C-alpha cells in the first residue's frame, strides 16, 4: 500500500500523512525534509542555493537516511529548499532514495505514506492512493503564522503570506516536476479540522478500495 500526498506549503499534508501512517501501520516519509536538508547544508556552508553546481554537489553529499540535523523549519531554509528543488539534477539525486523507501519500506512495514510535491506524478506514479491536499493561500499563511507565534518566532502575517505565495509560484511553475494534482483526490482543508480532513481521506481511500 503506497499513499501519495501532494500539495502546496502548509496545507496540512504532514498532519494527515502521519495520521494515515499510524492508522494503516505504514512507514512515513516527509520528502520536503530532503530538499530542506540540501538547502540548509548550502546555507550553513555560506553557499548560494541558486548555483546549480553547488546545489547538485550538496544533494549528492546528503545521506537521505540521516537528515535529522539542524533547524530545517525556518522560512530561510524553506526558500532555499524550493530554489534547489527547481534544479533537475538535484531532484535526480534524491529520487532513488524516495522510490526505494516507498517500495521497500523500513521496519518491515507493508507500505508507506510519502508527502511532497511530485509523489503521485514522478516518485510513485503507481501509488495505490493519491491525495492532493490544498487550502487557500490566506488560510495556509494564517496557520503558518500561528505556528511561528507559538514557537516565539518574530514575523508578520503579511510576510508569511508573501513567502508562501512566492514559494508556491516557484513550485508550480518550475520546469521539472512542478506541483500539480495528477490523477488524485483533491481535499481542500480550508475551514476543516484535522479530524474532518482525516475522515475525508479515509473515506476516499475506502472508496478506492471498493472500486
Ligand atoms: O514540504 P516542505 O515545505 O517541507 O518542502 C520544502 C520545499 O521542498 C518545497 O517548497 C518544494 O520546493 C520542495 N519539495 C519538492 N518536492 C517534494 C517535496 C518538497 O520540490 N517532493
Tab-separated table of C-alpha atoms and ligand atoms in Angstrom:
chain	number	residue	atom	x	y	z
A	1	UNK	CA	0.000	0.000	0.000
A	2	UNK	CA	1.501	3.322	-1.071
A	3	UNK	CA	-0.286	6.572	-0.227
A	4	UNK	CA	0.966	9.615	-2.142
A	5	UNK	CA	0.116	13.032	-0.685
A	6	UNK	CA	0.987	16.169	-2.610
A	7	UNK	CA	0.054	19.807	-2.155
A	8	UNK	CA	1.321	23.330	-1.526
A	9	UNK	CA	3.104	24.579	1.608
A	10	UNK	CA	1.251	24.482	4.941
A	11	UNK	CA	-1.862	22.813	3.524
A	12	UNK	CA	-1.912	20.127	6.224
A	13	UNK	CA	-0.187	17.321	4.288
A	14	UNK	CA	2.177	16.377	7.095
A	15	UNK	CA	-0.500	16.130	9.767
A	16	UNK	CA	-2.671	13.967	7.528
A	17	UNK	CA	0.239	11.821	6.329
A	18	UNK	CA	1.328	10.999	9.892
A	19	UNK	CA	-2.204	10.076	10.945
A	20	UNK	CA	-2.700	7.824	7.922
A	21	UNK	CA	0.674	6.159	8.535
A	22	UNK	CA	-0.298	5.399	12.148
A	23	UNK	CA	-3.790	4.233	11.185
A	24	UNK	CA	-2.617	1.779	8.491
A	25	UNK	CA	0.714	0.986	10.228
A	26	UNK	CA	2.792	2.278	7.302
A	27	UNK	CA	6.230	3.897	7.134
A	28	UNK	CA	6.183	7.681	6.677
A	29	UNK	CA	8.499	9.892	4.626
A	30	UNK	CA	8.293	13.690	4.589
A	31	UNK	CA	10.139	14.270	1.310
A	32	UNK	CA	10.294	18.051	1.897
A	33	UNK	CA	12.893	17.318	4.591
A	34	UNK	CA	15.305	16.079	1.922
A	35	UNK	CA	15.098	19.328	-0.070
A	36	UNK	CA	15.250	21.335	3.155
A	37	UNK	CA	18.378	19.437	4.233
A	38	UNK	CA	20.075	20.228	0.910
A	39	UNK	CA	19.164	23.933	1.232
A	40	UNK	CA	20.217	24.012	4.886
A	41	UNK	CA	23.613	22.448	4.148
A	42	UNK	CA	24.327	25.068	1.486
A	43	UNK	CA	23.297	27.991	3.732
A	44	UNK	CA	25.405	26.624	6.593
A	45	UNK	CA	28.433	26.494	4.306
A	46	UNK	CA	27.774	30.074	3.145
A	47	UNK	CA	26.982	28.918	-0.418
A	48	UNK	CA	24.386	30.121	-2.919
A	49	UNK	CA	21.408	27.725	-3.409
A	50	UNK	CA	20.870	29.245	-6.882
A	51	UNK	CA	24.206	27.873	-8.072
A	52	UNK	CA	23.360	24.518	-9.740
A	53	UNK	CA	26.895	23.151	-9.240
A	54	UNK	CA	26.802	23.828	-5.505
A	55	UNK	CA	23.215	22.538	-5.213
A	56	UNK	CA	23.897	19.272	-7.046
A	57	UNK	CA	27.079	18.661	-5.031
A	58	UNK	CA	25.112	19.231	-1.791
A	59	UNK	CA	22.379	16.811	-2.901
A	60	UNK	CA	24.999	14.215	-3.810
A	61	UNK	CA	26.700	14.614	-0.434
A	62	UNK	CA	23.438	14.218	1.512
A	63	UNK	CA	22.688	10.956	3.244
A	64	UNK	CA	18.885	10.940	2.810
A	65	UNK	CA	18.500	8.362	5.559
A	66	UNK	CA	20.074	10.794	8.055
A	67	UNK	CA	18.678	14.298	7.716
A	68	UNK	CA	17.923	14.868	11.373
A	69	UNK	CA	20.435	17.638	11.900
A	70	UNK	CA	19.860	21.369	12.230
A	71	UNK	CA	16.786	23.544	12.239
A	72	UNK	CA	15.126	22.740	8.935
A	73	UNK	CA	11.852	24.556	9.651
A	74	UNK	CA	12.713	28.213	9.135
A	75	UNK	CA	11.414	30.341	6.258
A	76	UNK	CA	15.007	30.845	5.052
A	77	UNK	CA	15.558	27.105	4.739
A	78	UNK	CA	12.130	26.657	3.083
A	79	UNK	CA	13.085	29.254	0.496
A	80	UNK	CA	16.487	27.633	-0.170
A	81	UNK	CA	14.740	24.230	-0.438
A	82	UNK	CA	12.377	25.499	-3.094
A	83	UNK	CA	15.272	27.054	-5.039
A	84	UNK	CA	17.323	23.829	-5.116
A	85	UNK	CA	14.149	21.786	-5.806
A	86	UNK	CA	13.756	23.532	-9.158
A	87	UNK	CA	17.085	22.073	-10.356
A	88	UNK	CA	16.521	18.826	-12.250
A	89	UNK	CA	19.830	17.202	-11.277
A	90	UNK	CA	19.133	17.846	-7.583
A	91	UNK	CA	15.797	16.031	-7.923
A	92	UNK	CA	17.516	13.131	-9.729
A	93	UNK	CA	19.937	12.704	-6.823
A	94	UNK	CA	17.051	12.343	-4.343
A	95	UNK	CA	14.747	10.180	-6.449
A	96	UNK	CA	16.029	6.654	-5.901
A	97	UNK	CA	16.011	7.004	-2.093
A	98	UNK	CA	12.345	8.082	-2.187
A	99	UNK	CA	11.302	5.308	-4.593
A	100	UNK	CA	13.161	2.707	-2.621
A	101	UNK	CA	11.529	3.911	0.620
A	102	UNK	CA	8.086	3.539	-0.991
A	103	UNK	CA	8.689	0.083	-2.427
A	104	UNK	CA	10.854	-1.358	0.370
A	105	UNK	CA	9.597	0.478	3.459
A	106	UNK	CA	11.816	0.279	6.539
A	107	UNK	CA	10.842	-1.538	9.726
A	108	UNK	CA	9.110	-4.399	7.945
A	109	UNK	CA	6.053	-2.229	7.203
A	110	UNK	CA	3.620	-3.315	4.493
A	111	UNK	CA	3.655	0.045	2.767
A	112	UNK	CA	4.409	3.740	3.045
A	113	UNK	CA	2.946	7.223	3.061
A	114	UNK	CA	5.035	9.853	1.271
A	115	UNK	CA	4.228	13.555	1.261
A	116	UNK	CA	5.679	16.188	-1.039
A	117	UNK	CA	5.023	17.890	-4.365
A	118	UNK	CA	5.678	15.239	-7.035
A	119	UNK	CA	4.900	11.958	-5.284
A	120	UNK	CA	1.905	10.982	-7.446
A	121	UNK	CA	3.396	12.402	-10.646
A	122	UNK	CA	7.052	11.315	-10.507
A	123	UNK	CA	8.171	9.409	-7.400
A	124	UNK	CA	5.291	6.901	-7.220
A	125	UNK	CA	3.038	7.129	-10.262
A	126	UNK	CA	1.982	3.590	-9.268
A	127	UNK	CA	0.777	4.648	-5.770
A	128	UNK	CA	-2.293	2.795	-4.526
A	129	UNK	CA	-3.930	6.009	-3.331
A	130	UNK	CA	-3.250	9.590	-4.441
A	131	UNK	CA	-4.377	12.617	-2.461
A	132	UNK	CA	-3.842	16.289	-3.274
A	133	UNK	CA	-4.194	18.375	-0.122
A	134	UNK	CA	-4.701	22.087	-0.537
A	135	UNK	CA	-6.188	25.256	1.038
A	136	UNK	CA	-6.316	28.937	0.130
A	137	UNK	CA	-3.032	30.846	0.475
A	138	UNK	CA	-4.628	33.020	3.190
A	139	UNK	CA	-5.686	30.030	5.283
A	140	UNK	CA	-2.256	28.442	4.925
A	141	UNK	CA	-0.475	31.679	5.833
A	142	UNK	CA	-2.680	32.103	8.919
A	143	UNK	CA	-1.796	28.586	10.084
A	144	UNK	CA	1.916	29.064	9.476
A	145	UNK	CA	1.864	32.485	11.191
A	146	UNK	CA	0.124	30.998	14.255
A	147	UNK	CA	2.728	28.209	14.380
A	148	UNK	CA	5.572	30.746	14.253
A	149	UNK	CA	3.963	32.829	17.019
A	150	UNK	CA	3.553	29.744	19.190
A	151	UNK	CA	7.240	28.971	18.695
A	152	UNK	CA	8.205	32.532	19.616
A	153	UNK	CA	9.491	33.367	16.118
A	154	UNK	CA	9.007	37.022	15.192
A	155	UNK	CA	7.202	37.583	11.918
A	156	UNK	CA	4.149	39.270	10.417
A	157	UNK	CA	1.141	37.729	8.691
A	158	UNK	CA	1.895	39.758	5.545
A	159	UNK	CA	5.487	38.468	5.385
A	160	UNK	CA	4.381	34.852	5.874
A	161	UNK	CA	1.723	35.192	3.157
A	162	UNK	CA	4.269	36.695	0.755
A	163	UNK	CA	6.764	33.859	1.456
A	164	UNK	CA	4.119	31.191	0.897
A	165	UNK	CA	2.883	32.776	-2.331
A	166	UNK	CA	6.422	33.101	-3.674
A	167	UNK	CA	7.295	29.504	-2.832
A	168	UNK	CA	4.024	28.159	-4.339
A	169	UNK	CA	4.595	30.146	-7.502
A	170	UNK	CA	8.106	28.675	-7.858
A	171	UNK	CA	6.938	25.129	-7.078
A	172	UNK	CA	4.015	25.356	-9.531
A	173	UNK	CA	5.817	26.929	-12.460
A	174	UNK	CA	9.209	25.178	-12.421
A	175	UNK	CA	10.006	23.084	-15.500
A	176	UNK	CA	10.912	19.899	-13.625
A	177	UNK	CA	8.294	18.069	-11.555
A	178	UNK	CA	6.009	21.077	-10.931
A	179	UNK	CA	3.425	20.868	-8.188
A	180	UNK	CA	0.120	19.722	-9.687
A	181	UNK	CA	-2.775	17.412	-8.900
A	182	UNK	CA	-2.207	14.321	-11.051
A	183	UNK	CA	-4.979	11.805	-11.093
A	184	UNK	CA	-5.574	12.443	-7.360
A	185	UNK	CA	-8.468	13.040	-4.982
A	186	UNK	CA	-8.414	16.721	-4.011
A	187	UNK	CA	-9.004	17.595	-0.348
A	188	UNK	CA	-9.439	21.300	0.464
A	189	UNK	CA	-8.599	21.692	4.146
A	190	UNK	CA	-9.748	25.353	4.419
A	191	UNK	CA	-12.047	25.664	7.422
A	192	UNK	CA	-11.778	21.957	8.303
A	193	UNK	CA	-10.395	20.405	11.478
A	194	UNK	CA	-7.571	17.823	11.259
A	195	UNK	CA	-10.138	15.184	12.334
A	196	UNK	CA	-12.509	16.107	9.496
A	197	UNK	CA	-9.648	16.011	6.972
A	198	UNK	CA	-8.515	12.614	8.258
A	199	UNK	CA	-12.064	11.229	7.958
A	200	UNK	CA	-12.413	12.599	4.428
A	201	UNK	CA	-9.129	10.926	3.442
A	202	UNK	CA	-10.194	7.597	4.977
A	203	UNK	CA	-13.485	7.724	3.057
A	204	UNK	CA	-11.638	8.408	-0.211
A	205	UNK	CA	-9.198	5.551	0.430
A	206	UNK	CA	-12.077	3.194	1.257
A	207	UNK	CA	-13.768	4.343	-1.965
A	208	UNK	CA	-10.614	3.480	-3.967
A	209	UNK	CA	-10.550	0.042	-2.417
A	210	UNK	CA	-14.139	-0.738	-3.319
A	211	UNK	CA	-13.755	0.145	-7.000
B	1	LIG	O1	7.032	20.357	2.156
B	1	LIG	P1	8.079	21.373	2.533
B	1	LIG	O2	7.511	22.741	2.765
B	1	LIG	O3	8.933	20.915	3.679
B	1	LIG	O4	9.047	21.437	1.252
B	1	LIG	C1	10.040	22.408	1.120
B	1	LIG	C2	10.284	22.638	-0.369
B	1	LIG	O5	10.859	21.460	-0.936
B	1	LIG	C3	9.025	22.902	-1.202
B	1	LIG	O6	8.681	24.277	-1.278
B	1	LIG	C4	9.401	22.369	-2.575
B	1	LIG	O7	10.072	23.341	-3.351
B	1	LIG	C5	10.405	21.266	-2.270
B	1	LIG	N1	9.835	19.927	-2.432
B	1	LIG	C6	9.755	19.409	-3.705
B	1	LIG	N2	9.326	18.132	-3.892
B	1	LIG	C7	8.947	17.375	-2.874
B	1	LIG	C8	8.979	17.895	-1.543
B	1	LIG	C9	9.427	19.190	-1.373
B	1	LIG	O8	10.075	20.091	-4.678
B	1	LIG	N3	8.542	16.116	-3.102
